Coordinates of C-alpha atoms in Angstrom, one line a residue:
M135 CA -4.0 53.3 2.7
T136 CA -3.8 50.1 1.7
T137 CA -4.2 47.2 4.2
S138 CA -1.9 44.4 4.4
I139 CA -3.5 40.6 4.9
P140 CA -1.2 38.6 7.2
A141 CA 0.9 35.6 6.2
P142 CA -1.1 31.9 6.9
T143 CA 0.4 30.4 9.9
K144 CA 1.7 27.1 9.2
R145 CA -0.9 25.8 10.9
E146 CA -3.6 27.7 8.7
L147 CA -1.7 26.3 5.7
A148 CA -1.6 22.8 7.6
E149 CA -5.5 22.5 8.0
A150 CA -5.8 23.6 4.6
S151 CA -4.0 21.3 2.8
M152 CA -5.9 18.6 5.1
R153 CA -9.2 19.3 3.6
R154 CA -7.4 19.1 0.2
S155 CA -5.7 16.2 0.5
W156 CA -7.3 12.2 0.7
F157 CA -8.8 10.4 3.8
P158 CA -10.6 7.2 4.5
V159 CA -13.8 8.4 6.2
A160 CA -15.1 4.3 6.5
R161 CA -14.5 0.1 5.6
L162 CA -16.5 -1.1 2.8
C163 CA -17.0 -3.9 5.1
D164 CA -19.4 -2.0 7.0
L165 CA -21.5 -0.4 4.4
D166 CA -24.0 -2.6 4.7
T167 CA -26.1 -0.1 6.6
P168 CA -24.9 3.7 6.7
Q169 CA -21.5 4.8 8.3
T170 CA -20.8 8.3 10.2
A171 CA -17.9 9.8 9.8
T172 CA -16.5 13.8 11.3
L173 CA -13.4 15.1 8.9
L174 CA -12.3 18.4 10.1
G175 CA -15.6 18.9 11.3
V176 CA -17.7 18.2 8.7
S177 CA -20.2 15.6 9.6
L178 CA -20.9 12.8 7.1
V179 CA -22.9 9.6 5.4
I180 CA -21.5 7.0 3.9
Y181 CA -23.4 4.4 2.5
R182 CA -23.8 2.5 -0.8
D183 CA -27.1 2.6 -2.7
G184 CA -29.3 0.1 -4.3
E185 CA -27.2 0.3 -7.6
G186 CA -24.3 -0.3 -5.9
R187 CA -23.0 3.1 -5.9
I188 CA -21.0 4.8 -2.7
S189 CA -22.0 7.9 -1.4
V190 CA -20.2 10.1 1.0
Q191 CA -22.6 13.2 1.7
S192 CA -23.9 15.6 4.3
R193 CA -25.2 13.9 7.6
R194 CA -27.7 17.1 7.9
C195 CA -31.4 16.7 6.0
P196 CA -31.2 20.7 5.6
H197 CA -35.2 20.8 6.3
R198 CA -35.0 20.5 9.8
G199 CA -32.0 18.8 10.4
G200 CA -32.1 15.4 10.6
D201 CA -29.4 12.8 10.8
L202 CA -29.6 11.2 7.2
S203 CA -27.2 8.1 8.9
M204 CA -30.7 6.8 10.1
G205 CA -32.6 7.3 7.1
E206 CA -33.7 4.2 4.8
V207 CA -31.2 4.0 1.6
H208 CA -33.2 3.7 -1.5
R209 CA -32.7 3.4 -5.3
S210 CA -30.4 6.1 -6.0
S211 CA -31.4 8.4 -2.8
I212 CA -31.1 8.3 0.9
G213 CA -34.0 9.8 2.3
C214 CA -34.2 11.6 5.9
P215 CA -35.7 10.2 8.8
Y216 CA -37.2 12.5 10.0
H217 CA -39.8 13.8 7.3
G218 CA -39.0 11.8 4.7
W219 CA -37.0 13.8 2.1
E220 CA -34.9 11.9 -0.1
F221 CA -31.7 13.1 -1.5
S222 CA -29.6 12.1 -4.8
S223 CA -27.1 9.3 -4.1
A224 CA -25.7 11.1 -7.4
D225 CA -25.1 14.6 -6.5
G226 CA -27.0 15.6 -3.6
S227 CA -30.1 17.3 -4.8
C228 CA -33.6 16.5 -3.7
S229 CA -35.9 14.3 -5.4
R230 CA -38.7 13.6 -3.6
I231 CA -40.8 15.4 -0.5
P232 CA -43.3 13.0 0.5
S233 CA -45.7 16.0 2.0
L234 CA -45.3 17.8 -1.5
A235 CA -48.6 16.6 -4.0
D236 CA -46.7 18.1 -6.7
Q237 CA -43.1 17.0 -6.6
G238 CA -42.5 19.5 -9.5
K239 CA -42.5 22.3 -6.6
I240 CA -39.2 21.0 -5.2
P241 CA -37.2 23.6 -3.6
P242 CA -34.5 24.4 -6.2
R243 CA -31.7 24.9 -3.4
A244 CA -32.7 21.9 -1.1
S245 CA -29.8 19.8 -1.2
I246 CA -27.3 18.3 0.5
A247 CA -23.4 18.6 -0.2
T248 CA -22.1 15.2 -2.2
Y249 CA -18.3 14.8 -1.8
P250 CA -15.8 12.5 -3.6
A251 CA -15.7 8.8 -2.6
V252 CA -13.0 6.4 -3.7
E253 CA -12.6 3.2 -2.9
R254 CA -8.5 1.8 -2.0
F255 CA -6.9 -0.5 0.4
G256 CA -10.3 -1.7 1.9
H257 CA -11.7 1.9 3.2
V258 CA -13.5 4.3 0.7
W259 CA -11.9 7.6 0.8
T260 CA -12.6 11.3 0.7
V261 CA -11.6 15.2 -0.2
L262 CA -13.7 17.9 1.6
E263 CA -12.3 20.6 -1.0
D264 CA -10.2 20.5 -4.2
P265 CA -7.6 18.3 -4.3
I266 CA -4.3 19.4 -4.0
R267 CA -2.7 16.3 -4.4
D268 CA -3.9 12.5 -6.4
M269 CA -5.1 9.6 -4.2
Y270 CA -2.0 7.6 -2.8
E271 CA -0.2 5.4 -5.1
I272 CA 1.8 3.4 -3.7
E273 CA 5.0 2.5 -5.6
E274 CA 6.0 -1.2 -4.0
W275 CA 2.8 -2.3 -4.2
Q276 CA 2.3 -1.9 -8.6
G277 CA 2.1 -4.9 -10.2
L278 CA 0.9 -6.9 -6.3
D279 CA -2.4 -8.5 -5.6
L280 CA -2.8 -7.7 -2.4
E281 CA -5.9 -9.1 -0.3
W282 CA -6.8 -6.2 2.2
L283 CA -8.5 -6.6 6.1
A284 CA -9.3 -3.3 7.3
A285 CA -9.0 -3.2 11.1
D286 CA -11.0 -1.5 13.7
P287 CA -10.4 1.9 13.9
I288 CA -8.7 3.2 16.5
D289 CA -9.4 6.6 18.2
S290 CA -6.3 8.8 19.7
S291 CA -6.3 12.3 21.2
V292 CA -3.6 13.8 18.6
G293 CA -3.4 15.3 15.4
V294 CA -2.1 13.6 11.9
G295 CA 1.5 14.2 12.0
V296 CA 2.6 13.1 15.7
T297 CA 0.0 9.7 14.1
I298 CA 2.3 9.1 11.3
E299 CA 5.7 10.1 13.5
N300 CA 5.2 7.7 15.9
F301 CA 4.2 5.0 13.2
R302 CA 7.7 6.1 11.5
D303 CA 9.8 6.7 14.2
V304 CA 11.9 3.7 15.0
A305 CA 13.6 4.6 18.4
H306 CA 10.9 4.1 20.6
F307 CA 10.9 0.5 19.6
P308 CA 12.9 -1.0 22.9
F309 CA 10.3 1.4 25.1
V310 CA 7.4 0.9 24.0
H311 CA 7.5 -2.8 22.3
K312 CA 8.9 -4.4 24.3
V313 CA 6.3 -7.2 24.3
S314 CA 5.1 -7.4 20.8
M315 CA 8.7 -7.3 19.2
G316 CA 11.2 -8.9 21.6
P317 CA 14.5 -7.0 22.8
T318 CA 15.3 -4.8 20.0
P319 CA 18.7 -2.8 20.5
E320 CA 18.2 1.1 21.7
V321 CA 21.0 2.6 19.2
V322 CA 19.6 3.4 15.9
E323 CA 21.7 2.7 12.7
P324 CA 23.0 5.0 10.7
L325 CA 19.5 5.7 8.6
I326 CA 19.7 5.9 4.6
V327 CA 16.3 7.9 4.0
N328 CA 15.0 9.2 0.6
R329 CA 12.6 11.8 0.1
D330 CA 11.0 13.0 -3.6
G331 CA 8.3 15.7 -3.2
L332 CA 5.3 13.8 -0.8
D333 CA 6.8 10.8 -0.5
V334 CA 9.9 9.3 2.4
W335 CA 10.9 5.9 2.6
M336 CA 13.4 4.2 3.4
D337 CA 14.7 0.2 3.7
R338 CA 15.8 -1.7 6.8
P339 CA 16.4 -5.3 7.7
L340 CA 14.4 -7.0 10.2
D341 CA 16.2 -9.5 12.7
A342 CA 13.0 -11.9 13.0
G343 CA 14.9 -11.4 17.2
S344 CA 12.4 -13.3 19.7
G345 CA 9.1 -11.5 19.4
D346 CA 5.7 -12.6 17.2
W347 CA 7.8 -12.6 14.4
A348 CA 10.6 -14.4 15.0
N349 CA 9.6 -17.8 13.4
D350 CA 8.7 -15.7 10.0
G351 CA 12.8 -15.6 9.6
D352 CA 14.7 -11.9 8.4
C353 CA 13.2 -9.6 5.6
M354 CA 13.8 -6.4 4.4
M355 CA 11.1 -3.7 5.4
R356 CA 10.1 -0.3 3.4
Y357 CA 9.2 2.1 5.8
R358 CA 7.1 4.5 3.7
C359 CA 4.8 8.0 4.2
S360 CA 3.4 10.1 2.3
A361 CA 2.3 14.2 3.1
P362 CA -0.1 14.6 4.9
G363 CA -1.0 10.9 5.8
L364 CA -0.6 7.5 5.0
A365 CA 1.8 5.2 6.6
S366 CA 3.1 1.8 5.9
I367 CA 5.4 -1.2 6.1
T368 CA 6.1 -3.5 3.3
Y369 CA 7.6 -6.5 4.8
H370 CA 9.7 -9.0 2.0
Y371 CA 10.5 -11.9 3.3
E372 CA 12.9 -14.4 0.9
K373 CA 10.8 -17.5 2.2
L374 CA 7.0 -16.0 2.4
G375 CA 6.6 -13.2 0.0
R376 CA 5.1 -9.7 1.1
R377 CA 2.8 -8.7 3.6
V378 CA 2.0 -4.9 4.2
V379 CA 0.8 -3.2 7.7
A380 CA -0.9 0.7 6.7
G381 CA -1.9 3.4 8.4
F382 CA -4.1 6.3 7.6
P383 CA -5.3 8.6 10.2
S384 CA -8.4 10.8 9.7
P385 CA -8.5 14.4 11.1
I386 CA -11.6 14.5 13.4
D387 CA -10.3 17.7 13.9
Y388 CA -6.8 19.4 14.4
E389 CA -5.7 17.1 17.3
H390 CA -8.1 14.3 17.1
V391 CA -7.7 11.0 14.6
K392 CA -9.8 8.1 13.7
I393 CA -6.6 5.8 12.6
F394 CA -8.1 3.8 9.9
W395 CA -5.9 0.8 9.4
G396 CA -5.2 -2.7 7.3
V397 CA -3.0 -5.8 6.9
A398 CA -2.5 -7.2 3.5
N399 CA -1.0 -10.3 1.8
E400 CA 0.2 -10.7 -1.5
V401 CA -1.9 -13.9 -3.3
G402 CA 0.0 -16.3 -2.5
Y403 CA 1.7 -15.4 0.7
R404 CA 3.6 -18.5 2.6
G405 CA 3.5 -16.9 6.4
A406 CA 0.3 -15.7 8.8
D407 CA -3.2 -15.2 6.9
L408 CA -4.6 -12.1 7.1
E409 CA -6.4 -12.1 10.6
E410 CA -3.3 -13.1 12.4
C411 CA -1.2 -10.3 11.3
L412 CA -3.4 -8.1 11.9
R413 CA -3.7 -9.5 15.9
V414 CA -0.1 -8.8 16.0
E415 CA 0.0 -5.6 14.3
E416 CA -2.8 -4.7 16.4
M417 CA -1.2 -5.3 20.0
V418 CA 1.7 -2.6 18.5
Y419 CA -0.4 -0.3 17.7
L420 CA -2.7 -0.8 21.2
E421 CA 1.2 -0.6 22.9
D422 CA 1.6 2.7 21.0
I423 CA -1.8 4.7 21.6
P424 CA -1.2 4.9 26.1
I425 CA 2.4 6.9 25.3
V426 CA 1.1 8.6 22.0
E427 CA -2.1 10.6 23.8
F428 CA 0.0 11.9 26.1
I429 CA 2.9 13.7 23.8
E430 CA 2.1 17.5 23.9
P431 CA 1.5 19.7 21.7
R432 CA -1.0 17.1 20.2
E433 CA 0.3 18.1 16.7
I434 CA 3.3 19.2 15.6
P435 CA 4.2 22.6 16.1
W436 CA 4.4 23.8 12.9
D437 CA 5.0 27.8 14.0
S438 CA 7.9 26.5 16.8
E439 CA 5.8 26.8 19.8
F440 CA 7.2 24.0 21.4
Q441 CA 10.9 23.7 21.5
E442 CA 12.4 20.5 20.2
F443 CA 15.6 18.7 19.4
S444 CA 16.8 15.8 17.1
V445 CA 19.1 13.6 16.7
P446 CA 20.4 11.1 13.6
A447 CA 17.8 8.6 14.5
D448 CA 14.6 10.9 13.9
L449 CA 15.7 11.7 9.8
F450 CA 12.9 10.1 8.6
T451 CA 10.8 11.9 11.2
L452 CA 12.5 15.1 10.1
N453 CA 12.3 14.8 6.2
Y454 CA 8.5 13.1 6.8
R455 CA 8.0 17.2 8.2
R456 CA 9.8 18.0 4.9
S457 CA 7.3 16.7 2.8
F458 CA 4.4 17.8 4.5
T459 CA 5.7 21.4 4.5
E460 CA 5.9 20.8 0.8
L461 CA 3.0 19.9 0.5
M462 CA 1.2 23.1 2.3
N463 CA 3.8 25.4 0.2
R464 CA 2.2 24.1 -2.5
V465 CA -1.1 25.1 -1.3
K466 CA -0.3 28.1 -0.8
D467 CA 1.0 28.7 -4.2
G468 CA -2.1 26.8 -5.5
S469 CA -0.3 24.1 -7.7
H470 CA -1.9 20.9 -8.0
V471 CA 0.4 17.8 -6.9
N472 CA 0.1 14.9 -9.0
E473 CA 3.2 12.2 -7.6
F474 CA 2.7 8.9 -8.5
V475 CA 0.9 9.3 -12.2

C-alpha cells in the first residue's frame, strides 16, 4: 500500500520560493555596527569585519544563546557578548573560546550558519537557501552610473506580494496620492504590459501636472517589477537625465515586511539632488502605508481563499502574479532561474 503525498499549496510554494530568493537585510551605510534582521523567521546579524568583509550569519550563539549582534567585531570574526566565543566571519566556524586553555578542544560542530552577502543598490542582500534565481539585474540600469541613497526602512504589516502590487498599481494614485502627486486622472489608459519570465515592465508618460514634480517637466517612466520582491520606476527626463526609485520589501514573515528602498540619480543628473528625491518619494510611500496595512488578506490569496475581481487597470498586477507563479513552478520543478545574465 502506498501513501500519496498531498501536493503543496500555492502559499507553501510561495514561501519556498522566497526562501530561495534574494532579499535585502541591511543598509550598507549602517554597517559601522552590527545590524539585526529577521528574514522569514530567521534571526540574522549583519556586520563588516576588520578586514572589510560583510557577513550575514545566524544571530544566536550556539553556546548559551547569546545575541551576537551585541558582541564585538574582530579582524575576521564576531564575538559573543556573553562568554566571548568567536565565530569566523567567513564560514561561521568557532575560532576561539576564551575559557579553553587548549583551543584545539573547540567542539568541532560549534558554528553558526553563514549566508551569502551581496552588496547591491545601497543594501546588503542575502538568500536563505540554494538560490532559485540570480541576484536582480535591471535592464534599463545597465551601463548607467547610478549613485544610490538608501532610505530609512519602513515597517508594513502585509506580505511581499501585496507590497509589490501596491508599488506597481497606477489606479490608486488619484485617491491615495492627492497631496504628493496633485490631481491625476481616475480613468487609466489602456496599459501595455510586457512580461518575460520573472520580469514585468511597462512604459508610461509622466505628465508633470501640479504635484511636487511639476518643475521637472514631462518624462517617460519605466515601471518594472521582478518576482518575488523588486519594484522600480526609472524616470527618463529629456532635460534632466535619469533618476530611480526602487523598493525591496524583505519578508520578516509571510505577512509582514520591512520595506528597504532607495533612490538613485544618474551621475550628472540635472534635477533635484538625492536628498530631495528621497524626501518626495518618502512622502508617497508614507501615504500608501496607512491604506495598505488594512488590505485583507495581508498577502496575495494564492489558493483563492478570497474572491477578487480585476479590470484592465490591473493588468500589471496580473502579470506580476504570473511571474511569481512561474517562480513557484520552477521551485516545484527544481529548475534554476537565470534571467538576466
